[in-house]
mmCIF file of C-alpha atoms in Angstrom:
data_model
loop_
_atom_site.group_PDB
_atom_site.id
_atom_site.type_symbol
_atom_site.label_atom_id
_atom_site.label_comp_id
_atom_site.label_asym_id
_atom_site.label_seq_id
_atom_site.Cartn_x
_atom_site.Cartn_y
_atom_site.Cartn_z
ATOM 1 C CA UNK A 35 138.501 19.052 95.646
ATOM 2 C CA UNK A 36 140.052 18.381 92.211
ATOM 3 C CA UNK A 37 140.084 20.735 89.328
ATOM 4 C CA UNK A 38 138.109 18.446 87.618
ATOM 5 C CA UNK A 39 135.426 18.407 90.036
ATOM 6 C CA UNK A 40 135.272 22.120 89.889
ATOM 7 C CA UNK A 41 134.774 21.896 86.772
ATOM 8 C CA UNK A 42 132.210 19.707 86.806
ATOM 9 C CA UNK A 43 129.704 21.635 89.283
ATOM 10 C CA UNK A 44 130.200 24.686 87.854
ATOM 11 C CA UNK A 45 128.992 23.811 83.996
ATOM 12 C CA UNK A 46 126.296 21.142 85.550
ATOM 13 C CA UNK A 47 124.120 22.838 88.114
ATOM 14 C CA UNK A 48 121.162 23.723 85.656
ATOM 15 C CA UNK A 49 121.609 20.916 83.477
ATOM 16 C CA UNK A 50 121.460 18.431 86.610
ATOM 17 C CA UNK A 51 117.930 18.779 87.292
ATOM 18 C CA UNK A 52 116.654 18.678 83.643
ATOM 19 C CA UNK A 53 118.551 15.456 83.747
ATOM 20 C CA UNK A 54 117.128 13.625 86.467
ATOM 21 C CA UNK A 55 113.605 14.798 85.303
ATOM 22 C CA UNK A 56 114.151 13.116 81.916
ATOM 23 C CA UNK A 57 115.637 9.929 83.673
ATOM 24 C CA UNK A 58 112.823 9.691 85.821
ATOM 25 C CA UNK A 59 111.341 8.113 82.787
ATOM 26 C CA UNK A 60 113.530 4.759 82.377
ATOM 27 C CA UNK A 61 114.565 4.426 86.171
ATOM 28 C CA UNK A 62 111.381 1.979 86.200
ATOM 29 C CA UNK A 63 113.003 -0.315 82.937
ATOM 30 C CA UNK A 64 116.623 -0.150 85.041
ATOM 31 C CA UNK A 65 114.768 -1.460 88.069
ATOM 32 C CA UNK A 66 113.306 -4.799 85.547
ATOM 33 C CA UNK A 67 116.566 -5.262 84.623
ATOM 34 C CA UNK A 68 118.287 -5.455 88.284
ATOM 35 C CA UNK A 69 115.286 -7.657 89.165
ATOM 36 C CA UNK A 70 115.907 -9.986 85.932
ATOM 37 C CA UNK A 71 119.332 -10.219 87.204
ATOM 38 C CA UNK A 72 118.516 -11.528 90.718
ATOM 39 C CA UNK A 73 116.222 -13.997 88.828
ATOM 40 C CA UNK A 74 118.549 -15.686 86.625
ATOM 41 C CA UNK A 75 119.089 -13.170 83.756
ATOM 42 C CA UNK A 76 116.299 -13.935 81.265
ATOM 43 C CA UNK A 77 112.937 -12.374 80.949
ATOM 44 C CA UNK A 78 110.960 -9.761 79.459
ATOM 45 C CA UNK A 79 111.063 -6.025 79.719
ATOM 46 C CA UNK A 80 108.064 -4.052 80.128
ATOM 47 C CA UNK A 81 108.537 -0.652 77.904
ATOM 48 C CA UNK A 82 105.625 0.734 78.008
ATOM 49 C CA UNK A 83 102.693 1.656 75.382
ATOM 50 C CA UNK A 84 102.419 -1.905 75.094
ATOM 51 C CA UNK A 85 106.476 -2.981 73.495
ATOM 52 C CA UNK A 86 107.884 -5.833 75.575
ATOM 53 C CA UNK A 87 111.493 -6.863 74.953
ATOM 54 C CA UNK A 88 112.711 -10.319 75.551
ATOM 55 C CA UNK A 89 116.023 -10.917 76.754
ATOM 56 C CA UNK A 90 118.301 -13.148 78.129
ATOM 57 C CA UNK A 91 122.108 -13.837 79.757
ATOM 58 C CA UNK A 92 121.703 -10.755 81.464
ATOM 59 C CA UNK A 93 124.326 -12.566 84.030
ATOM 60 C CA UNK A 94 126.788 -13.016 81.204
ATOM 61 C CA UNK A 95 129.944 -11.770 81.826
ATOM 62 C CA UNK A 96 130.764 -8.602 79.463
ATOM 63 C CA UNK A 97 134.124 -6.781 81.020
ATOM 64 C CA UNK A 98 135.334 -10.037 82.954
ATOM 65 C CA UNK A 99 137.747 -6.626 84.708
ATOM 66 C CA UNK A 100 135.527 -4.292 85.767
ATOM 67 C CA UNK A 101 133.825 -7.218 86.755
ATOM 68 C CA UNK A 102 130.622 -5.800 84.417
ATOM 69 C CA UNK A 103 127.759 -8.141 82.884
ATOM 70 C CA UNK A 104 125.407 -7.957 80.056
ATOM 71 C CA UNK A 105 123.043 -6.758 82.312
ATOM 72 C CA UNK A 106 125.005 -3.660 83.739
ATOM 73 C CA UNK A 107 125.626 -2.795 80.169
ATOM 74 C CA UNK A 108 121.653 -2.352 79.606
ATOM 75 C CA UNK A 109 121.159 -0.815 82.808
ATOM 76 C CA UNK A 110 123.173 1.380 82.391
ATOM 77 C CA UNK A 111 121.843 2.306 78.499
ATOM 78 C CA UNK A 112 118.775 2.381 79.745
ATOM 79 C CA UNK A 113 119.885 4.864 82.459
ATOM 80 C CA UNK A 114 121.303 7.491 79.656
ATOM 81 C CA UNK A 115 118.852 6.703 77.525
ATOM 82 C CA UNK A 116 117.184 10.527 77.753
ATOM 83 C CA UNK A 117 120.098 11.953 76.662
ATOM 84 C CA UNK A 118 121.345 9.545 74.467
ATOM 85 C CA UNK A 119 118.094 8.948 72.570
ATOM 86 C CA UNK A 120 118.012 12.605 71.386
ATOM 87 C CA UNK A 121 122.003 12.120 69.332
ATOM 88 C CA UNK A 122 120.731 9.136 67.665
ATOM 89 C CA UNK A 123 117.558 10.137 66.568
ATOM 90 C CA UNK A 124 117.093 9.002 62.816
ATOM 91 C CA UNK A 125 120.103 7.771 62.266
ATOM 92 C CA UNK A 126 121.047 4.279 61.141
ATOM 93 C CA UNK A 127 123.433 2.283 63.318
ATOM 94 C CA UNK A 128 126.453 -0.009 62.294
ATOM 95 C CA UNK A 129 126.456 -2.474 65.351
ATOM 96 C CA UNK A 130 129.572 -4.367 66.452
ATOM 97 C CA UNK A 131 128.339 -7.265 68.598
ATOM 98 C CA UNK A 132 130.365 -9.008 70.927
ATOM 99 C CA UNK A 133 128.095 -12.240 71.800
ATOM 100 C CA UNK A 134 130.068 -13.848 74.391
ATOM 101 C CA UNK A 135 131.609 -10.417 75.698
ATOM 102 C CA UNK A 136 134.735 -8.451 75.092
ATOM 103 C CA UNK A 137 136.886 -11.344 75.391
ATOM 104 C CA UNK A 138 134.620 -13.546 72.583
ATOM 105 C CA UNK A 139 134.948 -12.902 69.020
ATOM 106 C CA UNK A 140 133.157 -9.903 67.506
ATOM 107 C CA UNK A 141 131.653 -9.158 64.134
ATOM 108 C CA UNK A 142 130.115 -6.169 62.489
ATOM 109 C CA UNK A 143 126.738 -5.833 61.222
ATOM 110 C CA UNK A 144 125.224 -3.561 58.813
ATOM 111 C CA UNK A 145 122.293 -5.021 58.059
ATOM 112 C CA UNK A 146 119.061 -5.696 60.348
ATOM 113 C CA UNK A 147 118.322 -8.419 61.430
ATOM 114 C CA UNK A 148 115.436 -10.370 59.005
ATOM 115 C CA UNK A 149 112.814 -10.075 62.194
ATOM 116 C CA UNK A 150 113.231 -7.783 64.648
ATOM 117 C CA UNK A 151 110.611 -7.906 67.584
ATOM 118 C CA UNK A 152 107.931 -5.040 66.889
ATOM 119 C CA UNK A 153 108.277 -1.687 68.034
ATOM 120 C CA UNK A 154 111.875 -2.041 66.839
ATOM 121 C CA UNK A 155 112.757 0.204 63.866
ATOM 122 C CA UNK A 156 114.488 -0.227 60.691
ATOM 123 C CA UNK A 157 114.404 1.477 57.649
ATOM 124 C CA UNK A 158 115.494 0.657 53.745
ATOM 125 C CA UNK A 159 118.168 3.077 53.666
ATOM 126 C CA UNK A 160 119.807 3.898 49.952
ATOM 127 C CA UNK A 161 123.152 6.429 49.608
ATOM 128 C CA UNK A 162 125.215 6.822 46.416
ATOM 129 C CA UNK A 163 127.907 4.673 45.856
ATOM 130 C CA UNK A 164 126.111 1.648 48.614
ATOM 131 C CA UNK A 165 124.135 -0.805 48.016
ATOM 132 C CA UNK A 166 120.389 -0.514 49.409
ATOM 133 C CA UNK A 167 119.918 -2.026 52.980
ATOM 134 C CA UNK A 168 117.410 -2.250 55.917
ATOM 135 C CA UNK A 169 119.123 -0.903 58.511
ATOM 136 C CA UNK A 170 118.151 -0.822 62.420
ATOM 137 C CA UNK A 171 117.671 3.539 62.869
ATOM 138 C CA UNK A 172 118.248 4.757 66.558
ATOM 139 C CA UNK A 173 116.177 7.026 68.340
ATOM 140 C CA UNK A 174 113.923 4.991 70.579
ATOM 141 C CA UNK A 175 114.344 2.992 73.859
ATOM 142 C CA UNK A 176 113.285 -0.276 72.433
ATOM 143 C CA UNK A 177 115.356 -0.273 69.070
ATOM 144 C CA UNK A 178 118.411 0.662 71.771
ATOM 145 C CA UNK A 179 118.344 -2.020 74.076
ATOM 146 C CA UNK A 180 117.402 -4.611 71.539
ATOM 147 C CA UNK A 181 121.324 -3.823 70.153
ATOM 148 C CA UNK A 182 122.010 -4.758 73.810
ATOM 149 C CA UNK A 183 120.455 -7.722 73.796
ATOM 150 C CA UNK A 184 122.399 -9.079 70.339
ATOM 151 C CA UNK A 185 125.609 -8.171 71.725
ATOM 152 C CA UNK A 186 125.961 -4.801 70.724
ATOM 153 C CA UNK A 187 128.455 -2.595 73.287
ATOM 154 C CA UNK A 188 128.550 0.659 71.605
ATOM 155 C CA UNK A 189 126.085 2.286 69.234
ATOM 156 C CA UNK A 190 127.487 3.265 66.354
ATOM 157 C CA UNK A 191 125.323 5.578 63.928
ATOM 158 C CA UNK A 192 126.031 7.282 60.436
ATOM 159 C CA UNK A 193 126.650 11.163 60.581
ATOM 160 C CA UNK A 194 123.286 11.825 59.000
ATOM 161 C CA UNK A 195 119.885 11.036 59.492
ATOM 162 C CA UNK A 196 117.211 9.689 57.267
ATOM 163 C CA UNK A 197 115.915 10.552 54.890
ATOM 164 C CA UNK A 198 118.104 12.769 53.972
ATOM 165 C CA UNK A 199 121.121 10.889 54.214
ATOM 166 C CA UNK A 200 123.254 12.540 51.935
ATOM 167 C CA UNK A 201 123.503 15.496 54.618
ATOM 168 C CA UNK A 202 125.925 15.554 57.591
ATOM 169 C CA UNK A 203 124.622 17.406 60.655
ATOM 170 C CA UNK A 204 128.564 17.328 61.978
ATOM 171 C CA UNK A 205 132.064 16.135 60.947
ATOM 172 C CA UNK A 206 134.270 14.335 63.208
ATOM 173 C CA UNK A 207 137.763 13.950 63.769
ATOM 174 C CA UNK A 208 139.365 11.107 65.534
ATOM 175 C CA UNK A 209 142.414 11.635 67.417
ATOM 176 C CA UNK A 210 143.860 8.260 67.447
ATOM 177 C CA UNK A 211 147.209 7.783 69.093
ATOM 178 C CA UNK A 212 150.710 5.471 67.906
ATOM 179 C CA UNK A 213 151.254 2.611 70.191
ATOM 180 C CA UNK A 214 154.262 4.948 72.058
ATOM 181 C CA UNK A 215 152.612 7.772 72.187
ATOM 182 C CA UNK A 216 151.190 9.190 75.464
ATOM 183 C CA UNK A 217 148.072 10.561 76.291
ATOM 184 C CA UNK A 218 149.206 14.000 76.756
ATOM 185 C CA UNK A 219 150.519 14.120 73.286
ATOM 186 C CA UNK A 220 146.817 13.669 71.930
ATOM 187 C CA UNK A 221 145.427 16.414 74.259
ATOM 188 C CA UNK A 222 148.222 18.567 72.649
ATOM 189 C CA UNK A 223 146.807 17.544 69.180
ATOM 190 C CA UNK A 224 143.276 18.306 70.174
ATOM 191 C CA UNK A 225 144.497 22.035 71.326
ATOM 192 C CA UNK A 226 146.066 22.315 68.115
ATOM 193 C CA UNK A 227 143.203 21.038 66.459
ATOM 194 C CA UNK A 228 140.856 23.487 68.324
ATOM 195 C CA UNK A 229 143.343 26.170 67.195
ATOM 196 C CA UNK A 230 143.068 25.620 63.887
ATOM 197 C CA UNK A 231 139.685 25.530 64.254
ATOM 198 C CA UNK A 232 139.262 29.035 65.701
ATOM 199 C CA UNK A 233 141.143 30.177 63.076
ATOM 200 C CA UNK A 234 138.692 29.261 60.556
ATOM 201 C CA UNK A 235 136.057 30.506 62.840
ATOM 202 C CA UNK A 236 134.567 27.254 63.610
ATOM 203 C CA UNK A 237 133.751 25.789 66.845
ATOM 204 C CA UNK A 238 133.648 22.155 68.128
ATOM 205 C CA UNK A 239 132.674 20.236 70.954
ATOM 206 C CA UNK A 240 134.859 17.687 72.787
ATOM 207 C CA UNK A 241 134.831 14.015 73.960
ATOM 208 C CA UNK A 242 136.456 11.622 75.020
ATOM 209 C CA UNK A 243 136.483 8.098 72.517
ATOM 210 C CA UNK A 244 136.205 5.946 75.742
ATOM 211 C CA UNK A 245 139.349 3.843 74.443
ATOM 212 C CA UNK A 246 143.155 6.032 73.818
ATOM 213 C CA UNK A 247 141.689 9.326 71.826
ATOM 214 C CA UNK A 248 139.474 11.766 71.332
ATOM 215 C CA UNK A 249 136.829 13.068 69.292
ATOM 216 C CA UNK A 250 136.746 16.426 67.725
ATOM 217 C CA UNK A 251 132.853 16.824 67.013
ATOM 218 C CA UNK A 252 131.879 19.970 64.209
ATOM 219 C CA UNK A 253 128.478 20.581 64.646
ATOM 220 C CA UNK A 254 127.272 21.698 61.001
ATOM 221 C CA UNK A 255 124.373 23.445 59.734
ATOM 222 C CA UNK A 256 121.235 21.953 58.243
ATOM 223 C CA UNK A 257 121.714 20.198 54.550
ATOM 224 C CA UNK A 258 125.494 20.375 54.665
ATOM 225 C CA UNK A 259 126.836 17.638 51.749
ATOM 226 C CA UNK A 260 128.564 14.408 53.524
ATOM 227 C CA UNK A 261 131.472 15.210 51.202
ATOM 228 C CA UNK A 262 132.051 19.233 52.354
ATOM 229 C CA UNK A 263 131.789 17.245 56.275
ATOM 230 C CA UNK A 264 135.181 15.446 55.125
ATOM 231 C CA UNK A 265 136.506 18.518 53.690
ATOM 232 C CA UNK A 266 136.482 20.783 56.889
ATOM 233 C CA UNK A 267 137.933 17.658 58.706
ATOM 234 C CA UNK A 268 140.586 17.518 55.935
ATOM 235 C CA UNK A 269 141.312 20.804 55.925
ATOM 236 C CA UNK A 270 142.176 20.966 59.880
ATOM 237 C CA UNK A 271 144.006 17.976 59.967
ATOM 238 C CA UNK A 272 146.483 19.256 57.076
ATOM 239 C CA UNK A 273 146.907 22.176 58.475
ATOM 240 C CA UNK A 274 147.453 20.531 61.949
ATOM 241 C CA UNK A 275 149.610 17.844 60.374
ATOM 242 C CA UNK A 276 152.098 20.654 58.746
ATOM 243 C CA UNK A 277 152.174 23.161 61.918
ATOM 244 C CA UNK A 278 153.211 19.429 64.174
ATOM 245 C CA UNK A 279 155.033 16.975 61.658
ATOM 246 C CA UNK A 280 156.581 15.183 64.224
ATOM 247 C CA UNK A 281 153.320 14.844 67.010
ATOM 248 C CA UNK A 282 150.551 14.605 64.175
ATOM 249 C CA UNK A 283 150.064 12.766 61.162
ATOM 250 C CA UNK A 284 147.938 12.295 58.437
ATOM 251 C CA UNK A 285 149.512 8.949 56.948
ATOM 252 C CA UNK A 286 146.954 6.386 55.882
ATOM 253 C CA UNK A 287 149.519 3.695 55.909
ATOM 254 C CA UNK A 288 149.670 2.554 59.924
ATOM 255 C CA UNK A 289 153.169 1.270 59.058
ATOM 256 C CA UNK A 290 154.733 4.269 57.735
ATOM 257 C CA UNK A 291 153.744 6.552 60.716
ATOM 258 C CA UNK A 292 155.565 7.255 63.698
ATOM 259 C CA UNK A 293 154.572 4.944 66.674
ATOM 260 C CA UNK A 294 154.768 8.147 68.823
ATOM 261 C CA UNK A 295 153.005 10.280 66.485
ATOM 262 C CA UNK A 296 148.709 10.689 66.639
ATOM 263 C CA UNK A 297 146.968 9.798 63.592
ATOM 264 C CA UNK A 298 144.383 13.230 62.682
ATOM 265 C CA UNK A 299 141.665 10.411 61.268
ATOM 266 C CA UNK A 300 139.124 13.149 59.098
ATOM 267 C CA UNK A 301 138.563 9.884 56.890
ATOM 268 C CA UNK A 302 135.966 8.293 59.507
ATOM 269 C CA UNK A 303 133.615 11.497 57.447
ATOM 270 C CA UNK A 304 133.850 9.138 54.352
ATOM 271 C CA UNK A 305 130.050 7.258 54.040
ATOM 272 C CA UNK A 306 129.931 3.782 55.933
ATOM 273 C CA UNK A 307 132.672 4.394 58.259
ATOM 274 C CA UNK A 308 131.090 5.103 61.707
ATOM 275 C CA UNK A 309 132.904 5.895 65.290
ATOM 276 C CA UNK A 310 131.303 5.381 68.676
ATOM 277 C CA UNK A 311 128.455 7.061 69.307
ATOM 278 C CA UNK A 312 128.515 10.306 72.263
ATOM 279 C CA UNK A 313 127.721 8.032 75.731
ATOM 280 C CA UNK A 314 128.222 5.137 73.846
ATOM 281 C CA UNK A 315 129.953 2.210 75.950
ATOM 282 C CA UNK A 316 133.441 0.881 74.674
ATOM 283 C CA UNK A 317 134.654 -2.946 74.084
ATOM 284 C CA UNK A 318 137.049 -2.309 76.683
ATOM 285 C CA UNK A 319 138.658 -3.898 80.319
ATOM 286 C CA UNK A 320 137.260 -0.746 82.065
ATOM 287 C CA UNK A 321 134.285 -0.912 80.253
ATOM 288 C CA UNK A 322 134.608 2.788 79.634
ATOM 289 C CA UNK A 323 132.716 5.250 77.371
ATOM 290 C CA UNK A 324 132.761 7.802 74.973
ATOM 291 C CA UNK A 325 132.432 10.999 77.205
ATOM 292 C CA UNK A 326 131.262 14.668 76.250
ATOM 293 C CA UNK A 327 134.362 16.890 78.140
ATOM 294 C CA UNK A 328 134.713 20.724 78.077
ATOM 295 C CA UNK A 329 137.794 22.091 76.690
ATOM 296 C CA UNK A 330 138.846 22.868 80.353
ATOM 297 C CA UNK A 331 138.600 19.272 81.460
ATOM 298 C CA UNK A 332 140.627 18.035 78.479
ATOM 299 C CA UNK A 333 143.830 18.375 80.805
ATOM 300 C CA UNK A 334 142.542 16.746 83.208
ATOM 301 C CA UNK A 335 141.241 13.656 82.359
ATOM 302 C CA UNK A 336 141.837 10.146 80.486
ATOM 303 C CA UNK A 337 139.783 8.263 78.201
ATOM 304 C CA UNK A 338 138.953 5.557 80.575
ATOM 305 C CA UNK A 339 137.893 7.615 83.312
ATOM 306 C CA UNK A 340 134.470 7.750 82.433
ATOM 307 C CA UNK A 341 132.829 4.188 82.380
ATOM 308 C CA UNK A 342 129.503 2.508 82.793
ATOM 309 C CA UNK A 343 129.712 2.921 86.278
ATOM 310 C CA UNK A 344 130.110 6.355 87.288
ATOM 311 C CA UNK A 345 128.983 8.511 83.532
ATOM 312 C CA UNK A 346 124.774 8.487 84.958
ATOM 313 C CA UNK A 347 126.282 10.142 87.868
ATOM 314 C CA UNK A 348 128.101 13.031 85.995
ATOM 315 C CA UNK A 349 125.251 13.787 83.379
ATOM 316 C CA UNK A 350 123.245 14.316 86.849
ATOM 317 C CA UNK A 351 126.054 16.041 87.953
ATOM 318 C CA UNK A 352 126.983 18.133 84.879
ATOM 319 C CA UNK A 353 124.359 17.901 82.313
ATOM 320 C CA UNK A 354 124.325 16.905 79.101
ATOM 321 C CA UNK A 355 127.016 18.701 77.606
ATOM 322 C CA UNK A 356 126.911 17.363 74.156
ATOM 323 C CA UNK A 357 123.352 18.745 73.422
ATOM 324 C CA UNK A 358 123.900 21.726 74.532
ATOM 325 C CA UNK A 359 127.245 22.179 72.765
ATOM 326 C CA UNK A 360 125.813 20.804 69.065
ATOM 327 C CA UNK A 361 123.222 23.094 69.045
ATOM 328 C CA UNK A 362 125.623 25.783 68.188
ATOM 329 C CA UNK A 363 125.816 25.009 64.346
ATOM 330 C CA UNK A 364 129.193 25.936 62.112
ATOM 331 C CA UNK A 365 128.111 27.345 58.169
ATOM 332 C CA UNK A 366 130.570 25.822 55.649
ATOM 333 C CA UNK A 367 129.317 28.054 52.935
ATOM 334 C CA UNK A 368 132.178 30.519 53.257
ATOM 335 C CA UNK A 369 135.057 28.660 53.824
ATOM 336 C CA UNK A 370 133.611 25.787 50.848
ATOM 337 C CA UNK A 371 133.808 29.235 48.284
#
């Protein structure tokens, strides 16, 4: 048995059967969209209280090397959806839709589209400094898979929710490494990062980015400012950057880092920029995704261990580790003074 495994059991075994109760609830919408697969990959999806959701090239091949289509992609958001659902709740989403798959072109979009089948939901959502937009806002199954079904591989939301989006409920930090530098170099920054942390006496919970990273998640308290979200994230990764000059960086400028150093991002805070959401699929070969880890697991694993195949399995297995590690919330008041 692996470490990892051990792991695994022992933080999961309440969690596991709260999971499978809540994913008894879309197991009947994974089923439609096996069946649509066997019967050429277009059709409509039954979701209940009357929604339907047309879709189509279900058989379209997404991850040509994990050998993954459209269709596994919505099976398996529908599959997470009960615990996915819950961290995108109110937020809007930035969607980065890859039409003809990972190895087609790709485009962002910020705005919704003009008309969105019902039941999907979009807001007019207004922040200082952007211009006002209707925006597609996560939270249910049907506004979820209908991303899916434009293209969309990972969800992508703001930090906030609406209305209020001019408050952060956490602050991220993206662990991104240079093009020389290995994985075990970023799980040194994130335990450096975590150090810092705990010296400021804040907490954070872990996962993985699904591509070469991490993500250093700060849950914060109710009607925290957007702008004091960047600066705790600044604050770490300066400190982190000055204890580590030569493994972590800060450098904007991609060119004048250190191809073996890992960039501390604490700029993805700034309004508009977005990362992949917690269970959020990646545009990637393995067709991984952006995985909730305890601290413990952080030396064991790699980014692309956890993909749409096998991450249903481990929140049955483990829980959902990211809701029950946000609702611990940090107070910036006394550091902000």
């Amino acid at each position: 048995m692996t470490v990892r495994r051990k792991i695994a059991r022992k933080a999961g075994r309440p969690g596991a059967k709260r999971a499978t109760r809540r994913g008894a609830a879309t197991l009947d919408v994974v089923r439609q969209v096996a069946d649509l697969c066997a019967d050429g990959g277009s059709g409509a999806l039954d979701l209940g209280a009357g929604l339907t959701l047309n879709v189509s090239n279900l058989d379209k091949m997404f991850f040509p090397k994990a050998r993954a289509t459209k269709g596994d992609l919505m099976a398996y958001y529908a599959a997470v959806a009960p615990v996915l659902l819950p961290a995108l709740r109110d937020r809007p989403l930035v969607l980065r839709r890859f039409p003809n798959g990972i190895k087609g072109e790709a485009f962002y979009q910020q705005k919704a589209p003009p008309s969105p089948p019902r039941g999907v939901r979009t807001e007019v959502v207004e922040d200082e400094g952007l211009e006002p937009q209707r925006r597609l806002i996560g939270g249910d199954l049907m506004t979820l898979l209908y991303t899916i079904q434009l293209g969309a591989i990972s969800t992508d939301p703001w930090h906030s929710r609406v209305p209020e989006v001019q408050y952060a409920d956490y602050s991220i930090i993206d662990l991104d490494p240079g093009p020389t530098a290995k994985f075990q170099r970023v799980v040194d920054v994130a335990h450096w990062v975590r150090e810092a942390l705990e010296a400021m006496k804040l907490h954070a919970v872990l996962k993985t980015s699904g591509s070469t990273g991490v993500h250093i998640v700060i849950p914060l308290c109710e009607g925290t400012p957007n702008e004091g979200a960047r600066i705790v994230a600044q604050m770490v990764a300066h400190r982190v950057a000055e204890e580590h000059p030569k493994q972590a960086t800060i450098t904007r400028k991609v060119a004048a880092r250190a191809n073996s150093a890992v960039y501390v991002d604490y700029l993805q805070n700034i309004r508009g920029k977005t990362v992949a959401s917690v269970y959020a699929a990646r545009a990637r070969p393995e067709a991984s995704v952006s995985t909730p880890i305890t601290w413990e697991e952080l030396d064991q694993v790699h980014p692309t261990d956890f993909t749409i195949r096998n991450v249903p399995q481990r929140i049955r297995d483990v829980g959902d580790l990211w809701a029950k590690g946000m609702k611990k919330k940090n107070d910036l008041r006394r550091l902000l003074r």
